[in-house]
Amino acid sequence: MAKLDEDKAKAEEEEEESTEKKDSHKKEKDVKEEIERLREERDHWKNEYYRAYADTQNLRKTLEKDHQEAIRYRAEGFIEGLLPILDSFYLVLASSPQNPEIKNYVEGFSYIYKNLVNVLENEGVKEIAPEVGEKFNPTTMAAIETCPGEKENIVEKVYSRGYYLHDRVIRPATVMVSLVPKPKELETNDSSEETK
């Protein structure tokens, strides 16, 4: 009986050890799964943090750039309001009066115009002054009229000057541009005149 009790005790002991090993393995497996889950969660939040940090940095850079641009072009609206005044000065100075009193006024206007232009140049305003015979540039000029000519896209007349503020066109120069008439247009015009 003692042997039976020993065997039974040994069997119970082995069963307890087996159960403990199973529990130990299960706990170990659970701990490993928990560690893996925590690592994945850590990696997820780490990526979220880096993503949020990068977005914040990009936003900061964009805001700084917008702020710098706003400072650089702060006077644009004011300068647009001055352009008709500059046009008027330019028209007055382009005329050559015969009366000596009027010539004195024109000299005074010339002095004021030069001072105004100097102040605007110090703010970053540059004049776009195309000349007759120059090739038409659509980025700095606006063609408001066309006329027949021997060469295509040549400035035939300047109506008003244009202006830059730093590297931005505030107002393009307005010009008349030449177009070479096409032979079909000539034939169509001739035939329509003949039918009349």
mmCIF file of C-alpha atoms in Angstrom:
data_model
loop_
_atom_site.group_PDB
_atom_site.id
_atom_site.type_symbol
_atom_site.label_atom_id
_atom_site.label_comp_id
_atom_site.label_asym_id
_atom_site.label_seq_id
_atom_site.Cartn_x
_atom_site.Cartn_y
_atom_site.Cartn_z
ATOM 1 C CA MET A 1 0.000 0.000 0.000
ATOM 2 C CA ALA A 2 2.820 2.249 0.686
ATOM 3 C CA LYS A 3 3.997 1.705 -2.837
ATOM 4 C CA LEU A 4 0.556 2.561 -4.141
ATOM 5 C CA ASP A 5 0.492 5.689 -2.074
ATOM 6 C CA GLU A 6 3.975 6.570 -3.325
ATOM 7 C CA ASP A 7 2.976 5.920 -6.915
ATOM 8 C CA LYS A 8 -0.211 7.880 -6.427
ATOM 9 C CA ALA A 9 1.711 10.734 -4.812
ATOM 10 C CA LYS A 10 4.277 10.612 -7.620
ATOM 11 C CA ALA A 11 1.523 10.627 -10.235
ATOM 12 C CA GLU A 12 -0.160 13.563 -8.521
ATOM 13 C CA GLU A 13 3.178 15.324 -8.299
ATOM 14 C CA GLU A 14 3.896 14.710 -11.963
ATOM 15 C CA GLU A 15 0.392 15.849 -12.840
ATOM 16 C CA GLU A 16 0.901 19.017 -10.804
ATOM 17 C CA GLU A 17 4.261 19.604 -12.491
ATOM 18 C CA SER A 18 2.664 19.014 -15.877
ATOM 19 C CA THR A 19 -0.168 21.405 -15.008
ATOM 20 C CA GLU A 20 2.332 23.941 -13.707
ATOM 21 C CA LYS A 21 4.409 23.566 -16.900
ATOM 22 C CA LYS A 22 1.275 23.997 -18.997
ATOM 23 C CA ASP A 23 0.262 27.004 -16.928
ATOM 24 C CA SER A 24 3.810 28.304 -17.098
ATOM 25 C CA HIS A 25 3.885 27.852 -20.898
ATOM 26 C CA LYS A 26 0.462 29.441 -21.185
ATOM 27 C CA LYS A 27 1.542 32.372 -19.016
ATOM 28 C CA GLU A 28 4.777 32.659 -20.967
ATOM 29 C CA LYS A 29 2.838 32.590 -24.245
ATOM 30 C CA ASP A 30 0.392 35.182 -22.892
ATOM 31 C CA VAL A 31 3.265 37.390 -21.742
ATOM 32 C CA LYS A 32 4.987 37.086 -25.138
ATOM 33 C CA GLU A 33 1.721 37.946 -26.909
ATOM 34 C CA GLU A 34 1.224 40.910 -24.581
ATOM 35 C CA ILE A 35 4.795 42.077 -25.227
ATOM 36 C CA GLU A 36 4.280 41.778 -28.988
ATOM 37 C CA ARG A 37 0.967 43.648 -28.765
ATOM 38 C CA LEU A 38 2.617 46.411 -26.729
ATOM 39 C CA ARG A 39 5.490 46.637 -29.236
ATOM 40 C CA GLU A 40 3.020 46.996 -32.105
ATOM 41 C CA GLU A 41 1.099 49.637 -30.170
ATOM 42 C CA ARG A 42 4.363 51.438 -29.347
ATOM 43 C CA ASP A 43 5.397 51.371 -33.022
ATOM 44 C CA HIS A 44 1.959 52.622 -34.073
ATOM 45 C CA TRP A 45 2.058 55.588 -31.692
ATOM 46 C CA LYS A 46 5.680 56.269 -32.529
ATOM 47 C CA ASN A 47 4.739 56.491 -36.215
ATOM 48 C CA GLU A 48 1.746 58.689 -35.343
ATOM 49 C CA TYR A 49 4.032 60.973 -33.354
ATOM 50 C CA TYR A 50 6.539 61.284 -36.225
ATOM 51 C CA ARG A 51 3.725 61.878 -38.686
ATOM 52 C CA ALA A 52 2.217 64.596 -36.470
ATOM 53 C CA TYR A 53 5.667 66.123 -35.916
ATOM 54 C CA ALA A 54 6.351 66.209 -39.671
ATOM 55 C CA ASP A 55 2.916 67.746 -40.328
ATOM 56 C CA THR A 56 3.591 70.388 -37.678
ATOM 57 C CA GLN A 57 6.979 71.201 -39.198
ATOM 58 C CA ASN A 58 5.475 71.444 -42.688
ATOM 59 C CA LEU A 59 2.712 73.703 -41.395
ATOM 60 C CA ARG A 60 5.252 75.894 -39.598
ATOM 61 C CA LYS A 61 7.337 76.228 -42.776
ATOM 62 C CA THR A 62 4.249 77.032 -44.846
ATOM 63 C CA LEU A 63 3.102 79.667 -42.352
ATOM 64 C CA GLU A 64 6.571 81.217 -42.251
ATOM 65 C CA LYS A 65 6.686 81.328 -46.049
ATOM 66 C CA ASP A 66 3.189 82.868 -46.204
ATOM 67 C CA HIS A 67 4.173 85.408 -43.569
ATOM 68 C CA GLN A 68 7.353 86.360 -45.449
ATOM 69 C CA GLU A 69 5.376 86.664 -48.677
ATOM 70 C CA ALA A 70 2.720 88.808 -46.975
ATOM 71 C CA ILE A 71 5.427 91.137 -45.677
ATOM 72 C CA ARG A 72 7.131 91.258 -49.055
ATOM 73 C CA TYR A 73 3.935 92.078 -50.963
ATOM 74 C CA ARG A 74 2.197 94.102 -48.211
ATOM 75 C CA ALA A 75 2.136 97.273 -50.315
ATOM 76 C CA GLU A 76 0.602 95.684 -53.420
ATOM 77 C CA GLY A 77 -2.901 97.121 -52.927
ATOM 78 C CA PHE A 78 -1.528 100.566 -52.122
ATOM 79 C CA ILE A 79 0.719 100.523 -55.180
ATOM 80 C CA GLU A 80 -2.170 99.417 -57.413
ATOM 81 C CA GLY A 81 -3.983 102.548 -56.238
ATOM 82 C CA LEU A 82 -0.992 104.700 -57.216
ATOM 83 C CA LEU A 83 -0.710 103.335 -60.761
ATOM 84 C CA PRO A 84 -3.367 105.631 -62.309
ATOM 85 C CA ILE A 85 -1.515 108.590 -60.739
ATOM 86 C CA LEU A 86 1.753 107.406 -62.301
ATOM 87 C CA ASP A 87 -0.043 107.059 -65.646
ATOM 88 C CA SER A 88 -1.306 110.636 -65.352
ATOM 89 C CA PHE A 89 2.180 111.926 -64.550
ATOM 90 C CA TYR A 90 3.564 110.001 -67.504
ATOM 91 C CA LEU A 91 0.977 111.505 -69.876
ATOM 92 C CA VAL A 92 1.658 115.045 -68.623
ATOM 93 C CA LEU A 93 5.402 114.585 -68.943
ATOM 94 C CA ALA A 94 5.088 113.110 -72.448
ATOM 95 C CA SER A 95 3.542 116.347 -73.716
ATOM 96 C CA SER A 96 5.748 119.294 -74.615
ATOM 97 C CA PRO A 97 3.885 122.534 -73.907
ATOM 98 C CA GLN A 98 4.832 125.785 -75.678
ATOM 99 C CA ASN A 99 3.723 128.153 -72.913
ATOM 100 C CA PRO A 100 6.646 128.981 -70.530
ATOM 101 C CA GLU A 101 4.391 128.967 -67.443
ATOM 102 C CA ILE A 102 3.092 125.511 -68.274
ATOM 103 C CA LYS A 103 6.681 124.342 -68.905
ATOM 104 C CA ASN A 104 7.512 125.359 -65.315
ATOM 105 C CA TYR A 105 4.583 123.288 -64.048
ATOM 106 C CA VAL A 106 5.713 120.338 -66.143
ATOM 107 C CA GLU A 107 9.215 120.659 -64.628
ATOM 108 C CA GLY A 108 7.684 120.575 -61.158
ATOM 109 C CA PHE A 109 5.603 117.542 -62.092
ATOM 110 C CA SER A 110 8.751 115.902 -63.445
ATOM 111 C CA TYR A 111 10.518 116.431 -60.120
ATOM 112 C CA ILE A 112 7.550 115.007 -58.160
ATOM 113 C CA TYR A 113 7.296 112.054 -60.580
ATOM 114 C CA LYS A 114 11.000 111.203 -60.191
ATOM 115 C CA ASN A 115 10.738 111.312 -56.381
ATOM 116 C CA LEU A 116 7.629 109.115 -56.443
ATOM 117 C CA VAL A 117 9.325 106.615 -58.757
ATOM 118 C CA ASN A 118 12.424 106.538 -56.490
ATOM 119 C CA VAL A 119 10.279 105.803 -53.420
ATOM 120 C CA LEU A 120 8.445 103.040 -55.278
ATOM 121 C CA GLU A 121 11.721 101.542 -56.534
ATOM 122 C CA ASN A 122 12.957 101.419 -52.919
ATOM 123 C CA GLU A 123 9.833 99.372 -52.096
ATOM 124 C CA GLY A 124 10.654 96.918 -54.919
ATOM 125 C CA VAL A 125 8.479 98.368 -57.705
ATOM 126 C CA LYS A 126 9.949 98.151 -61.193
ATOM 127 C CA GLU A 127 8.483 99.558 -64.371
ATOM 128 C CA ILE A 128 7.621 97.449 -67.408
ATOM 129 C CA ALA A 129 8.194 99.833 -70.289
ATOM 130 C CA PRO A 130 7.915 98.033 -73.640
ATOM 131 C CA GLU A 131 8.966 99.924 -76.729
ATOM 132 C CA VAL A 132 7.482 100.019 -80.214
ATOM 133 C CA GLY A 133 9.105 97.327 -82.355
ATOM 134 C CA GLU A 134 9.756 95.037 -79.400
ATOM 135 C CA LYS A 135 8.486 91.433 -79.429
ATOM 136 C CA PHE A 136 5.244 90.901 -77.488
ATOM 137 C CA ASN A 137 5.765 89.161 -74.130
ATOM 138 C CA PRO A 138 2.490 87.724 -72.752
ATOM 139 C CA THR A 139 3.867 87.469 -69.198
ATOM 140 C CA THR A 140 4.480 91.219 -68.885
ATOM 141 C CA MET A 141 2.149 92.685 -71.519
ATOM 142 C CA ALA A 142 -1.556 92.606 -72.305
ATOM 143 C CA ALA A 143 -2.558 93.060 -75.952
ATOM 144 C CA ILE A 144 -5.771 95.082 -76.001
ATOM 145 C CA GLU A 145 -5.743 95.730 -79.738
ATOM 146 C CA THR A 146 -4.258 94.235 -82.878
ATOM 147 C CA CYS A 147 -3.352 95.715 -86.249
ATOM 148 C CA PRO A 148 -2.033 94.241 -89.484
ATOM 149 C CA GLY A 149 1.737 94.159 -89.785
ATOM 150 C CA GLU A 150 4.648 92.583 -91.592
ATOM 151 C CA LYS A 151 5.819 90.579 -88.565
ATOM 152 C CA GLU A 152 3.752 88.657 -86.030
ATOM 153 C CA ASN A 153 3.501 89.740 -82.353
ATOM 154 C CA ILE A 154 5.419 92.998 -82.531
ATOM 155 C CA VAL A 155 4.458 95.902 -80.245
ATOM 156 C CA GLU A 156 3.021 98.645 -82.459
ATOM 157 C CA LYS A 157 1.797 101.041 -79.758
ATOM 158 C CA VAL A 158 2.113 101.296 -75.956
ATOM 159 C CA TYR A 159 -1.023 102.469 -74.123
ATOM 160 C CA SER A 160 0.217 102.186 -70.542
ATOM 161 C CA ARG A 161 3.250 100.908 -68.738
ATOM 162 C CA GLY A 162 3.169 97.879 -66.490
ATOM 163 C CA TYR A 163 4.681 97.354 -63.064
ATOM 164 C CA TYR A 164 6.372 94.630 -61.013
ATOM 165 C CA LEU A 165 6.435 94.389 -57.242
ATOM 166 C CA HIS A 166 9.627 92.424 -56.645
ATOM 167 C CA ASP A 167 9.070 89.422 -58.975
ATOM 168 C CA ARG A 168 5.261 89.618 -59.230
ATOM 169 C CA VAL A 169 3.513 91.495 -62.055
ATOM 170 C CA ILE A 170 1.096 93.964 -60.461
ATOM 171 C CA ARG A 171 -0.179 95.248 -63.780
ATOM 172 C CA PRO A 172 0.932 94.223 -67.266
ATOM 173 C CA ALA A 173 1.738 96.886 -69.831
ATOM 174 C CA THR A 174 -1.138 97.427 -72.288
ATOM 175 C CA VAL A 175 -0.104 97.423 -75.936
ATOM 176 C CA MET A 176 -1.263 97.111 -79.541
ATOM 177 C CA VAL A 177 0.226 94.077 -81.275
ATOM 178 C CA SER A 178 0.764 93.358 -84.958
ATOM 179 C CA LEU A 179 -0.708 90.326 -86.684
ATOM 180 C CA VAL A 180 0.224 89.144 -90.143
ATOM 181 C CA PRO A 181 -3.008 88.751 -92.139
ATOM 182 C CA LYS A 182 -3.463 85.260 -93.520
ATOM 183 C CA PRO A 183 -4.052 84.838 -97.267
ATOM 184 C CA LYS A 184 -7.505 83.284 -96.661
ATOM 185 C CA GLU A 185 -8.534 86.324 -94.651
ATOM 186 C CA LEU A 186 -7.443 88.585 -97.512
ATOM 187 C CA GLU A 187 -9.382 86.510 -100.038
ATOM 188 C CA THR A 188 -12.456 86.455 -97.823
ATOM 189 C CA ASN A 189 -12.287 90.217 -97.317
ATOM 190 C CA ASP A 190 -11.792 90.796 -101.077
ATOM 191 C CA SER A 191 -14.678 88.519 -102.058
ATOM 192 C CA SER A 192 -17.023 90.070 -99.499
ATOM 193 C CA GLU A 193 -16.159 93.537 -100.791
ATOM 194 C CA GLU A 194 -16.795 92.452 -104.402
ATOM 195 C CA THR A 195 -20.279 91.131 -103.574
ATOM 196 C CA LYS A 196 -21.273 94.495 -102.119
#
